[in-house]
mmCIF file of C-alpha atoms and ligand atoms in Angstrom:
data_model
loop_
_atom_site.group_PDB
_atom_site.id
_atom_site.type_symbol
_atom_site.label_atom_id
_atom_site.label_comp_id
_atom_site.label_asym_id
_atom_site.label_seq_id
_atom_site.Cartn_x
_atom_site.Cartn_y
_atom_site.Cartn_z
ATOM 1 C CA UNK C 1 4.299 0.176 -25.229
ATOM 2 C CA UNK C 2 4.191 2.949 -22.273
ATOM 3 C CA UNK C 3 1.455 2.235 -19.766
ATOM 4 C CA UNK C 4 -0.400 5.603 -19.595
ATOM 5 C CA UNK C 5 -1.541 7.177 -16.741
ATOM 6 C CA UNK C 6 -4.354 9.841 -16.717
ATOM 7 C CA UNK C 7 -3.539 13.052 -14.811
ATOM 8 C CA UNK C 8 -6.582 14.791 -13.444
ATOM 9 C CA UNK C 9 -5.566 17.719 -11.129
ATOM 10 C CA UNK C 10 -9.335 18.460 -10.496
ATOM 11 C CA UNK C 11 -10.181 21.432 -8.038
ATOM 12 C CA UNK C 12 -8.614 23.327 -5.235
ATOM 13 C CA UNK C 13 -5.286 21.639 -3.976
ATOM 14 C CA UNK C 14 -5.979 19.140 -6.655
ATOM 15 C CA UNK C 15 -3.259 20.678 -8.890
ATOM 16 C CA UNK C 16 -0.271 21.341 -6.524
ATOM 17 C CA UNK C 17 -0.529 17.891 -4.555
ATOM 18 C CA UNK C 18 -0.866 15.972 -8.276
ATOM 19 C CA UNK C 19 2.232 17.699 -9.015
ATOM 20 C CA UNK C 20 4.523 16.676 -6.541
ATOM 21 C CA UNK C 21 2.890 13.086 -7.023
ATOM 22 C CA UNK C 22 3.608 13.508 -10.904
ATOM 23 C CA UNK C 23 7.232 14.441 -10.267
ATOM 24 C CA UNK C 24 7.522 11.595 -7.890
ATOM 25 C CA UNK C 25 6.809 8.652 -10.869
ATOM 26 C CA UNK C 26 9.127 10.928 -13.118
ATOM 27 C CA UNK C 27 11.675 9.544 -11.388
ATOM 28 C CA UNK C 28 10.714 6.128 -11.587
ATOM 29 C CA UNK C 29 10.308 7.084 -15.181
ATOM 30 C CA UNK C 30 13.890 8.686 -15.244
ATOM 31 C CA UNK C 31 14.648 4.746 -13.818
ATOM 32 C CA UNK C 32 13.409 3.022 -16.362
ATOM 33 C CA UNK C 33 9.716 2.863 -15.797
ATOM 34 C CA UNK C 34 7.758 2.929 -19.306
ATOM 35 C CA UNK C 35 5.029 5.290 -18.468
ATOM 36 C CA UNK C 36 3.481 8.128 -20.399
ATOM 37 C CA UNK C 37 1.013 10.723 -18.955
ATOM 38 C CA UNK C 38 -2.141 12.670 -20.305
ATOM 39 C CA UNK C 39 -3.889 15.958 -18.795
ATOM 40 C CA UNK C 40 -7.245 16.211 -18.359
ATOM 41 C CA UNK C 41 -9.908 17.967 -16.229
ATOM 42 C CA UNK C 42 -12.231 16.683 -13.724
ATOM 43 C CA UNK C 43 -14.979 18.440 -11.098
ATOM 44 C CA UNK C 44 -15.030 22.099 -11.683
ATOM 45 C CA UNK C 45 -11.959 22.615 -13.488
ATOM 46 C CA UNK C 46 -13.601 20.456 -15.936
ATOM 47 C CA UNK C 47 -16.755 22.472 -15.831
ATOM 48 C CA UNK C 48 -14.945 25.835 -16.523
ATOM 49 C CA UNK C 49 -13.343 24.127 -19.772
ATOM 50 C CA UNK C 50 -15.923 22.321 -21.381
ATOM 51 C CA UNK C 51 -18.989 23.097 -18.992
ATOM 52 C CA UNK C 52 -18.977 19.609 -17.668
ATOM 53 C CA UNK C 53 -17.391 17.769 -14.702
ATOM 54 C CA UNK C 54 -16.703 14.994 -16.750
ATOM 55 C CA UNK C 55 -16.806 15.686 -20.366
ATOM 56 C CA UNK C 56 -15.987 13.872 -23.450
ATOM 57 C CA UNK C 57 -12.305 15.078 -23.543
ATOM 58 C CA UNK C 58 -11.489 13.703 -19.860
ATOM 59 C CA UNK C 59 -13.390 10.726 -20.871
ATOM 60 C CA UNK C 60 -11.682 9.551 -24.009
ATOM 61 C CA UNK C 61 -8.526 10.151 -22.122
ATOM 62 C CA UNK C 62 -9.405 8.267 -19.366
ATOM 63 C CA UNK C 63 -11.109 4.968 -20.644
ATOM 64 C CA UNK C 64 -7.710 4.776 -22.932
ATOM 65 C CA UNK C 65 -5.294 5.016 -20.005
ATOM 66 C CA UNK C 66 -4.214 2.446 -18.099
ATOM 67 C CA UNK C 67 -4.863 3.623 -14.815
ATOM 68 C CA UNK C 68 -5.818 7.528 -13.221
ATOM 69 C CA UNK C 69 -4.176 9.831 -10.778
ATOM 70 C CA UNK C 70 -6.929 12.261 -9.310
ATOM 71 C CA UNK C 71 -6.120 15.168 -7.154
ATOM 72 C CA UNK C 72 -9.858 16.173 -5.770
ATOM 73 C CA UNK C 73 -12.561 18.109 -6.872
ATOM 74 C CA UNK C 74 -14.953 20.633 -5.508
ATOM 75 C CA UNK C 75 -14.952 24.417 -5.057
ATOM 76 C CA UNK C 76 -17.627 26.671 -3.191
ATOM 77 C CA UNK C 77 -17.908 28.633 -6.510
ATOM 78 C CA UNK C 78 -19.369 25.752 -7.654
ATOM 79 C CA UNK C 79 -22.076 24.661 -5.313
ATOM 80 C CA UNK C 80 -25.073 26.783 -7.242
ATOM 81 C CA UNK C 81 -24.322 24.912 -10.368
ATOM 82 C CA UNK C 82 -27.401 22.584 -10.965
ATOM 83 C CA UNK C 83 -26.855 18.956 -9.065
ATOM 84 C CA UNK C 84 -26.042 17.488 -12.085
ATOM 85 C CA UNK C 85 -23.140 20.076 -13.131
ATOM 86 C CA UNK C 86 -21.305 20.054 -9.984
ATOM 87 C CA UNK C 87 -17.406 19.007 -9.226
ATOM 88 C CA UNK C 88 -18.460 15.888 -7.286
ATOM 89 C CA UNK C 89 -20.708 14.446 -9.623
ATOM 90 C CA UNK C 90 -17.953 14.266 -12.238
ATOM 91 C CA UNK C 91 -15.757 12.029 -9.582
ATOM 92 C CA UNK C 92 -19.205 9.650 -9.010
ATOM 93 C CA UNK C 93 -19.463 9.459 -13.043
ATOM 94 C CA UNK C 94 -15.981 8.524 -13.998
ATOM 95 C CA UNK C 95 -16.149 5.976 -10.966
ATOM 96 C CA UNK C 96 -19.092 4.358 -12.419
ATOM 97 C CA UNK C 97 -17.726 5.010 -15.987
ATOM 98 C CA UNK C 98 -14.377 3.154 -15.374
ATOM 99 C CA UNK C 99 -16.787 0.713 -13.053
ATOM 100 C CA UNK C 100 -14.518 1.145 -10.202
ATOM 101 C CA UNK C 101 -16.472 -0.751 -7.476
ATOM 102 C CA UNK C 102 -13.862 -1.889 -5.076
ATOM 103 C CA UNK C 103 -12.233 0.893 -3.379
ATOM 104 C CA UNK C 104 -9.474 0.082 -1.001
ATOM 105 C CA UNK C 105 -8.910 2.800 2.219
ATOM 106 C CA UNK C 106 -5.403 1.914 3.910
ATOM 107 C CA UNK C 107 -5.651 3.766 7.732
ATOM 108 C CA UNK C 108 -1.864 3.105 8.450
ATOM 109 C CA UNK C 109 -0.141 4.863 11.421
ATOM 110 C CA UNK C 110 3.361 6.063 10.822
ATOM 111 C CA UNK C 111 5.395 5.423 14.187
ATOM 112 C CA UNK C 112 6.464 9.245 13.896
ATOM 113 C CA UNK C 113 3.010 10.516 13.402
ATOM 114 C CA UNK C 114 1.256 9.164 16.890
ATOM 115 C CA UNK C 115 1.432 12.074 18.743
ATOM 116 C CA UNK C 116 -0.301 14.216 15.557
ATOM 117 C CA UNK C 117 -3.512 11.700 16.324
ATOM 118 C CA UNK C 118 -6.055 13.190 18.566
ATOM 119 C CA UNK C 119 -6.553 10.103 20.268
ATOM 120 C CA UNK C 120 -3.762 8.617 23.127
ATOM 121 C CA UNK C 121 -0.500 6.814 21.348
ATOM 122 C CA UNK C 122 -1.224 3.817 22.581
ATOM 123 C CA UNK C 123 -4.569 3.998 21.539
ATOM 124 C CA UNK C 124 -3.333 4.075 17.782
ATOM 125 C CA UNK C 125 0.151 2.974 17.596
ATOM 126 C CA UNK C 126 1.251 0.168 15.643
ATOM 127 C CA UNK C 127 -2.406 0.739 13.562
ATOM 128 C CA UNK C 128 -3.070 -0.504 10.290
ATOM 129 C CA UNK C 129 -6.487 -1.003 8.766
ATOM 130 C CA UNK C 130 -7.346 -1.728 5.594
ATOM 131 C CA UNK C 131 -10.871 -0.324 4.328
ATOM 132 C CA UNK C 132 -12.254 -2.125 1.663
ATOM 133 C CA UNK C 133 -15.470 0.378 0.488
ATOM 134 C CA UNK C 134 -17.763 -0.453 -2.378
ATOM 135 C CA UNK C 135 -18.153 2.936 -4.806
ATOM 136 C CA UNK C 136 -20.741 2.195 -7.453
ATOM 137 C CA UNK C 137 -23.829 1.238 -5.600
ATOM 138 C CA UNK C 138 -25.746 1.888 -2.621
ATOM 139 C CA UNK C 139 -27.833 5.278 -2.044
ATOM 140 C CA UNK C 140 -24.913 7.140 -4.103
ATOM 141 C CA UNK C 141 -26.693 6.217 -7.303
ATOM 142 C CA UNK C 142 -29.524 4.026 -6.457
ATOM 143 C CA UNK C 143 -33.269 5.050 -8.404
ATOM 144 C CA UNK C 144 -35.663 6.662 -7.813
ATOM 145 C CA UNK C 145 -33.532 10.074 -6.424
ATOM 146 C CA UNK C 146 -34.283 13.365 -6.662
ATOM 147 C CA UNK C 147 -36.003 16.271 -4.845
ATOM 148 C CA UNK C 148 -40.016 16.738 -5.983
ATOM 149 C CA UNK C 149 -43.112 17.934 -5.062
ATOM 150 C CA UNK C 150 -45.039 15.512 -3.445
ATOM 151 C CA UNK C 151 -48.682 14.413 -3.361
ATOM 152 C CA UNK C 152 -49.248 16.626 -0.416
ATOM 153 C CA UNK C 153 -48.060 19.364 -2.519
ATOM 154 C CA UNK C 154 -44.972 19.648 -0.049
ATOM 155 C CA UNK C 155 -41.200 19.379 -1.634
ATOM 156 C CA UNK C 156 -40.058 15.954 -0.875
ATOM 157 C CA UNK C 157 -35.943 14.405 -1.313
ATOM 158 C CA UNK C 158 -35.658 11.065 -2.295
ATOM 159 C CA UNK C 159 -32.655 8.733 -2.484
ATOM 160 C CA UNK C 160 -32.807 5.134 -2.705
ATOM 161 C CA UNK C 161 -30.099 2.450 -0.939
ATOM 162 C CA UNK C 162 -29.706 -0.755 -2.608
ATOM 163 C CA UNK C 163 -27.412 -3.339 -3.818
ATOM 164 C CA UNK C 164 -28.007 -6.397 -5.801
ATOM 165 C CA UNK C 165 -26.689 -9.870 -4.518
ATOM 166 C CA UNK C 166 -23.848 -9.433 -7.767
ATOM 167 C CA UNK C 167 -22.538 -6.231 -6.864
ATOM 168 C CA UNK C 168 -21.832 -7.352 -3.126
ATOM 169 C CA UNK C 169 -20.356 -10.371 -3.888
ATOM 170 C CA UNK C 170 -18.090 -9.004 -5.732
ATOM 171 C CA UNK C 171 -16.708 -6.665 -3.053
ATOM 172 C CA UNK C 172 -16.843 -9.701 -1.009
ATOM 173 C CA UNK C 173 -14.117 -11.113 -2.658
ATOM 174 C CA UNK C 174 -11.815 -8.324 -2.933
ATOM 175 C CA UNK C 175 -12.089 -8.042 0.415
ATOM 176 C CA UNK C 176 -11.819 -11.489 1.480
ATOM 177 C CA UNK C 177 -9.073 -11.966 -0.487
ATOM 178 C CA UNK C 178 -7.390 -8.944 0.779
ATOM 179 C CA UNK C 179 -7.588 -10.023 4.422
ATOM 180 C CA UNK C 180 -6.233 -13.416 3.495
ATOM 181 C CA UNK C 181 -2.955 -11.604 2.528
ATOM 182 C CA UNK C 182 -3.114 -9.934 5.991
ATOM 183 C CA UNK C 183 -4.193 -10.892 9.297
ATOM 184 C CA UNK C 184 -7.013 -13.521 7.704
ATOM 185 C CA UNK C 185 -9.667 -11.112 9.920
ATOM 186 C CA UNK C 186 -12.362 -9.480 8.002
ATOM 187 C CA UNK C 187 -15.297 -7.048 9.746
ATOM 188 C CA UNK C 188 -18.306 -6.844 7.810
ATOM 189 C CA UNK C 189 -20.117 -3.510 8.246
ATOM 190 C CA UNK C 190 -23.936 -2.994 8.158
ATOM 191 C CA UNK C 191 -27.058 -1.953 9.812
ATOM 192 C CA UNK C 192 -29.366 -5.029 9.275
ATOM 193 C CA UNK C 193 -30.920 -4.341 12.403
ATOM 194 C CA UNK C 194 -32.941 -1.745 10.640
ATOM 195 C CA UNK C 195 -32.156 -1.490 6.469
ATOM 196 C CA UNK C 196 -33.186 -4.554 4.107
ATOM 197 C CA UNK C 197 -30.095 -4.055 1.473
ATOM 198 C CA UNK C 198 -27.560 -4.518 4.296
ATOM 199 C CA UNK C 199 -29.639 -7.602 5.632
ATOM 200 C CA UNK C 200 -28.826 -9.345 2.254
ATOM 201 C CA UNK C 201 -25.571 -7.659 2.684
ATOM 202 C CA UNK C 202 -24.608 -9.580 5.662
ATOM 203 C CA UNK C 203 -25.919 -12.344 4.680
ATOM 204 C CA UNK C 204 -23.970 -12.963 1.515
ATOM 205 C CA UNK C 205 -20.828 -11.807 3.702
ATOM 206 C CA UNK C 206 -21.376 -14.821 5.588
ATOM 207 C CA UNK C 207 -22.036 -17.400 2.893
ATOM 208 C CA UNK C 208 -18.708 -16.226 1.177
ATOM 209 C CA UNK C 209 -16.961 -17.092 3.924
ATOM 210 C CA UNK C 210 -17.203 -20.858 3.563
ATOM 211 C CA UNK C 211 -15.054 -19.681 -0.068
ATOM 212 C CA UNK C 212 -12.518 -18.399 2.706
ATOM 213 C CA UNK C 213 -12.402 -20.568 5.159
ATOM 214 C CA UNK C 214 -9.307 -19.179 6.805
ATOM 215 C CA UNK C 215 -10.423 -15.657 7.191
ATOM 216 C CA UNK C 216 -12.039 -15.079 10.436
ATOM 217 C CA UNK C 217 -15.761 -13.091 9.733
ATOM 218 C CA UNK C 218 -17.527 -11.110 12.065
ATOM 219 C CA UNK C 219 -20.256 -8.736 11.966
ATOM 220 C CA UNK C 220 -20.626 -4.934 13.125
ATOM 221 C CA UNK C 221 -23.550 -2.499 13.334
ATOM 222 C CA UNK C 222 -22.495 0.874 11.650
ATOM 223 C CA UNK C 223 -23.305 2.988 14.328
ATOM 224 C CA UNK C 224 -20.993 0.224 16.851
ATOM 225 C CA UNK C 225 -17.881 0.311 13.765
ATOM 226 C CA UNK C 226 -17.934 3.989 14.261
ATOM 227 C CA UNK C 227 -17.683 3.640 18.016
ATOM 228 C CA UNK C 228 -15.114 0.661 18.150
ATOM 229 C CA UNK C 229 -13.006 2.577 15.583
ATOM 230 C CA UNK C 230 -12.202 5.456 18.391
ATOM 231 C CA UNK C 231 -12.487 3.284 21.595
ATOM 232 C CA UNK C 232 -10.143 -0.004 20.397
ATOM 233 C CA UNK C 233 -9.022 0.519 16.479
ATOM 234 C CA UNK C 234 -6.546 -2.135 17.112
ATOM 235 C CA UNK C 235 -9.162 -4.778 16.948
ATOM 236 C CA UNK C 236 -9.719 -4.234 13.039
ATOM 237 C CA UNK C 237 -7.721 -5.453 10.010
ATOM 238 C CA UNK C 238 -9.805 -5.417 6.964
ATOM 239 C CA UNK C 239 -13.097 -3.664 7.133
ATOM 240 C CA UNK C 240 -15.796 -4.436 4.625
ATOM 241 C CA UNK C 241 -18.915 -2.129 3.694
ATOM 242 C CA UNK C 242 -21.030 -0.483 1.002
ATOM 243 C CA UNK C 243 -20.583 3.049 -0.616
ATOM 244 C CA UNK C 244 -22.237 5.198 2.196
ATOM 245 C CA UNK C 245 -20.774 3.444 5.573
ATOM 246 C CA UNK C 246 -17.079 3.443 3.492
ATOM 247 C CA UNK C 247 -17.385 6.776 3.105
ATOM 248 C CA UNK C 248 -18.435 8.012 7.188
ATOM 249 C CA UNK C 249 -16.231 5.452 8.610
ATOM 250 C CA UNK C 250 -13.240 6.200 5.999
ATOM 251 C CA UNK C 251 -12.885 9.816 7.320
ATOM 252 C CA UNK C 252 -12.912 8.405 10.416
ATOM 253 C CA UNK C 253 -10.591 5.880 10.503
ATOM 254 C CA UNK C 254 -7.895 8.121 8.678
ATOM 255 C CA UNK C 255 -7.942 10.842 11.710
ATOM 256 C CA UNK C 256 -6.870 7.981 14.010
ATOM 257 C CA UNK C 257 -3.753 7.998 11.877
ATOM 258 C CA UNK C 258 -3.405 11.857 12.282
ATOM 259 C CA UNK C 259 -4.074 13.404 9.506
ATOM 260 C CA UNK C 260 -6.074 12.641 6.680
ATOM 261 C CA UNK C 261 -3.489 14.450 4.839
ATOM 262 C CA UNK C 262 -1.598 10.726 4.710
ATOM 263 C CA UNK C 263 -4.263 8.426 3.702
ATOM 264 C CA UNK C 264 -3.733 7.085 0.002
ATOM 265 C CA UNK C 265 -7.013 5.066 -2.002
ATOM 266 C CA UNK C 266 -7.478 2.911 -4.908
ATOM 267 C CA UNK C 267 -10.524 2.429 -6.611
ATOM 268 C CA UNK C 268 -10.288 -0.544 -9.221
ATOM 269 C CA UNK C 269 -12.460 -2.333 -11.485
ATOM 270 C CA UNK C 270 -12.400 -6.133 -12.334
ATOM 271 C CA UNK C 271 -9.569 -6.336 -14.650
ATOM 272 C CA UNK C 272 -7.069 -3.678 -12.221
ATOM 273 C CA UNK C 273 -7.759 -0.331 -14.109
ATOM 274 C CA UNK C 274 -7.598 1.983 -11.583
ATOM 275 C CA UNK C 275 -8.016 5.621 -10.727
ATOM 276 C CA UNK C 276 -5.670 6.975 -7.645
ATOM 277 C CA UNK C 277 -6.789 9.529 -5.278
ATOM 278 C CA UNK C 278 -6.091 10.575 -1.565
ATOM 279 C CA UNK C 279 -9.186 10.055 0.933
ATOM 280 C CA UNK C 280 -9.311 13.683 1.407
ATOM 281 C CA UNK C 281 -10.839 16.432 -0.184
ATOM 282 C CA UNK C 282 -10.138 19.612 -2.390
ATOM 283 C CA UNK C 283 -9.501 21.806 1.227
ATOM 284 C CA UNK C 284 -10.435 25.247 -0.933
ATOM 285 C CA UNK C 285 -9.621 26.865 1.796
ATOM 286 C CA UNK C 286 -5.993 26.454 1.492
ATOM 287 C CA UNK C 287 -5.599 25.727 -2.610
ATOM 288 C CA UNK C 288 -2.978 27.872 -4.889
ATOM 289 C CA UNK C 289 -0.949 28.472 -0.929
ATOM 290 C CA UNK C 290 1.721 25.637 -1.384
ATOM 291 C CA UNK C 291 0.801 24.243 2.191
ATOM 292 C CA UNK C 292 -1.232 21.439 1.002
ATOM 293 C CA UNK C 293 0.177 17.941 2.411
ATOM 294 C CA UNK C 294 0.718 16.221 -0.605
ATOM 295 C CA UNK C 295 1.895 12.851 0.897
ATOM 296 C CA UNK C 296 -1.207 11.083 0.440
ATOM 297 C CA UNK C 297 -1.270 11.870 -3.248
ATOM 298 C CA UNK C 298 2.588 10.593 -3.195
ATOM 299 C CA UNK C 299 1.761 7.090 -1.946
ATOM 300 C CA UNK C 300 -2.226 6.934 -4.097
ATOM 301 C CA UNK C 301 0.949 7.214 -6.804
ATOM 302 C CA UNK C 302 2.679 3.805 -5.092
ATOM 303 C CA UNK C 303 -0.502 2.037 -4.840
ATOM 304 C CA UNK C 304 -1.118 2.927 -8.867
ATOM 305 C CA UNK C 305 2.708 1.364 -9.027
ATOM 306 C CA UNK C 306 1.343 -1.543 -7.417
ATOM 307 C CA UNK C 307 -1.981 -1.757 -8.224
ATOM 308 C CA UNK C 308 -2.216 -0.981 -12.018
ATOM 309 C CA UNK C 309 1.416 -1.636 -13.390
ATOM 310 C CA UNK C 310 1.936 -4.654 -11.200
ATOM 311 C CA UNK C 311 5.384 -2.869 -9.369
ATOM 312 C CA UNK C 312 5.315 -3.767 -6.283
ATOM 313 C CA UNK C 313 9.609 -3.091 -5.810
ATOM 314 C CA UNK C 314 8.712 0.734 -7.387
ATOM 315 C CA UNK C 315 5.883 0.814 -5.004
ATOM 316 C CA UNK C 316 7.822 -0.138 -2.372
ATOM 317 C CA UNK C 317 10.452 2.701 -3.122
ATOM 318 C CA UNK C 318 7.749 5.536 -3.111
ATOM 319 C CA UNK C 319 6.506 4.025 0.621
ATOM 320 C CA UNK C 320 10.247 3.919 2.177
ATOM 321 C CA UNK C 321 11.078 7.607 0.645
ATOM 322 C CA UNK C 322 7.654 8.489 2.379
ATOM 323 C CA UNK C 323 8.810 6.781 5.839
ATOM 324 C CA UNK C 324 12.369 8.225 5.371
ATOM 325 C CA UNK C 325 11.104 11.909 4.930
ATOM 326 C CA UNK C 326 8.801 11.296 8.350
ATOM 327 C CA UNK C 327 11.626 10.051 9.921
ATOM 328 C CA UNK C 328 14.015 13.012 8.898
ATOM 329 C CA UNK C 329 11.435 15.334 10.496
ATOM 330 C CA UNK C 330 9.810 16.646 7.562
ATOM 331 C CA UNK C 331 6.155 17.921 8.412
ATOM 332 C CA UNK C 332 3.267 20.036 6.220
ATOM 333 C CA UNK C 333 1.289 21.963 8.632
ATOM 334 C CA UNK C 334 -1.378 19.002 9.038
ATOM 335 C CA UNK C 335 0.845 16.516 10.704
ATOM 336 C CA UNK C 336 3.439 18.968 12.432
ATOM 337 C CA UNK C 337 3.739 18.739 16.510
ATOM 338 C CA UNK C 338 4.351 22.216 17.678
ATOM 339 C CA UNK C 339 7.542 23.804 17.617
ATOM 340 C CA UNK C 340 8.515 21.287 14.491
ATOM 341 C CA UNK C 341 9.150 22.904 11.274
ATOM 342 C CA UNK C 342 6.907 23.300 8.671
ATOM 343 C CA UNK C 343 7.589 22.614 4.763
ATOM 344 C CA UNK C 344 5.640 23.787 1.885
ATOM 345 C CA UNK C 345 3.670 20.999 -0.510
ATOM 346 C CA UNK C 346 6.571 21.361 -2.830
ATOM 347 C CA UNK C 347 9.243 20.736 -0.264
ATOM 348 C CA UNK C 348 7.740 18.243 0.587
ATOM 349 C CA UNK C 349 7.866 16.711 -2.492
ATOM 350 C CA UNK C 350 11.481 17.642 -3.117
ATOM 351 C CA UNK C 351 12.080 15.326 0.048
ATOM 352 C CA UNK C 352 10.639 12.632 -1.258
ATOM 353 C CA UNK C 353 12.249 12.635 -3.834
ATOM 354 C CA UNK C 354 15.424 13.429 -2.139
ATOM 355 C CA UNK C 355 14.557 9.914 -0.341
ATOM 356 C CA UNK C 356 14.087 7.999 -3.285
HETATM 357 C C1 IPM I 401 -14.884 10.507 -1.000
HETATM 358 C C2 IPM I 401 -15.602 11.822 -1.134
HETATM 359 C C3 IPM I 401 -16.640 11.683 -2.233
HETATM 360 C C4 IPM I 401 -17.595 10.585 -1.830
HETATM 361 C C5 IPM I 401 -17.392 12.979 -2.586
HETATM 362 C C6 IPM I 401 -16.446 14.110 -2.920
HETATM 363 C C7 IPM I 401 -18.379 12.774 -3.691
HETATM 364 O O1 IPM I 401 -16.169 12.186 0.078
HETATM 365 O O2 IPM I 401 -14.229 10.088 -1.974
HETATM 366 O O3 IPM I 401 -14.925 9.919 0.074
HETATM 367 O O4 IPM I 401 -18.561 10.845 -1.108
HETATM 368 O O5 IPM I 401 -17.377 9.442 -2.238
HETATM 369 MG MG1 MG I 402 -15.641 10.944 1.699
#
């Protein structure tokens, strides 16, 4: 039977980088590769069909498929919609509807991309990072939340960070057992210095490691991580750390690589289900233009190859076309040097494919 993925263009540039993504498996599918897709909204698009960001339609959809390809979601027109109702609650409830808690954030610097970093070559060549963020806990959905009135009578915003000792074990292990497959070095990221959860956080981290004896543990203060990641990025390989640190340090970490127009994630649950989406956002500012960089779409589609149909030669293909195209000199505005030319999101695309 086909393995089905989900197709969720979502908001802004959603639609034209999940395009050239989509055309990119249909030739793997051309190849031989038994997939099937199925439409379906998400974020505001979603809204504007049904009047939900993640309604019952996207949902049947997507708890059938066998894994998801997201674009992004979000849309100024939406941000007076009540908090519940808005684009980026419907990407926090499918990735605590799917239970996708491990969400993997390669930073990888293409040679041909060092000079589009804003920090010095050397600083950043030869980079590669893997960020291993956990997506269905912390302050993102922890009770009580909420903005109130007070006992003083005075409007008050609540939001409440915690993890249970389950739910970071389990991202322990992904992420131990992802550095063991690299460089055996694993960073544990918290501020225990000052917050409770990530005490117990750190903790745990460090009685899992006796599990993994050959990985190498060490521990960083958030606000330290953010500064070691500009000053000596080198010194990381796998980075582990809850929903709210992932997501600051995430950003981050994909600018050293130039743009975060190239970053790919996975978010997975325990069995491999996945739903594939680049790090960045819906960039509204530049949606239904064609300039969109859709390269980081392109390889979220290899790591759903890998990840969630267990391909790892077809993911492999994807990766090369993507390193071929850099090499050949093809650039989207994002990660062009001046003077270079600039292709549209759909030439790009074309080259990939050209590549593969
Ligand atoms: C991300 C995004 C989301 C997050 C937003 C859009 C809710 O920033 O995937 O990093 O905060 O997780
Ligand atoms: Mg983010």
């Amino acid at each position: 039977m086909s393995k089905v993925i989900a197709i969720l263009p979502g908001d802004g540039i959603g639609p034209e980088i999940v395009r050239e993504a989509r055309r990119v498996l249909e030739v793997l599918q051309k190849d031989g590769l038994d997939i099937a897709f199925e439409d379906a909204p998400l974020g505001g698009a979603a809204y504007d069909a049904y009047g939900s960001p993640y309604p019952e339609f996207t949902q049947n959809i997507c708890r059938r498929a066998d894994a998801v390809l997201l674009g992004a979601v979000g849309s100024p027109q939406y941000d007076n919609l009540d908090r519940p109702l808005r684009p980026e609650r419907g990407l926090l409830a499918i990735r605590k509807d799917l239970n996708l808690f491990a969400n993997l954030r390669p930073a990888v610097l293409y040679p041909e991309l060092a000079n589009a970093s804003t920090l010095k070559p050397e600083v950043v060549s030869g980079l590669d990072i893997l960020i291993v963020r956990e997506l269905t806990g912390d302050i993102y959905f922890g009770q009580p939340r909420g903005i109130s009135v007070n006992e003083n009578g005075e409007r008050e915003g609540i939001n409440t960070m915690r993890y249970t000792e389950s739910e970071i074990r389990r991202i322990g292990h992904i992420a131990f057992a992802a550095a063991q497959k690299r460089n055996k070095k694993l960073t544990s990221v918290d501020k225990a210095n000052v917050l409770e959860t990530t005490e117990l956080w750190k903790e745990i981290m460090t009685d899992l490691n006796r599990e993994y004896p050959d990985v190498t543990l060490n521990h960083m203060y958030v606000d330290n991580a953010a500064m070691q990641l500009v000053k000596n990025p080198k010194q990381f390989d796998v980075v582990v750390t809850g929903n709210i640190f992932g997501d600051i340090l995430s950003d981050q970490a994909s600018m050293l690589t130039g743009s975060i127009g190239m970053l790919p994630s996975a978010s997975l649950n325990e069995t491999g289900k996945g739903l594939y989406e680049p790090s960045h956002g819906s960039a509204p500012d530049i949606a239904g233009q064609n300039k969109a960089n859709p390269l980081a779409t392109i390889l979220s589609a290899a790591m759903l190859v890998r990840y969630s149909l267990n391909n790892e030669q077809a993911a492999c293909r994807i990766e090369k076309a993507v390193g071929k195209v850099l090499q050949q000199g093809y650039r989207t505005a994002d990660i062009a040097e001046k003077g270079m030319k600039i292709v549209s999101c759909s030439e790009m695309g074309d080259a990939v494919i050209n590549a593969m």
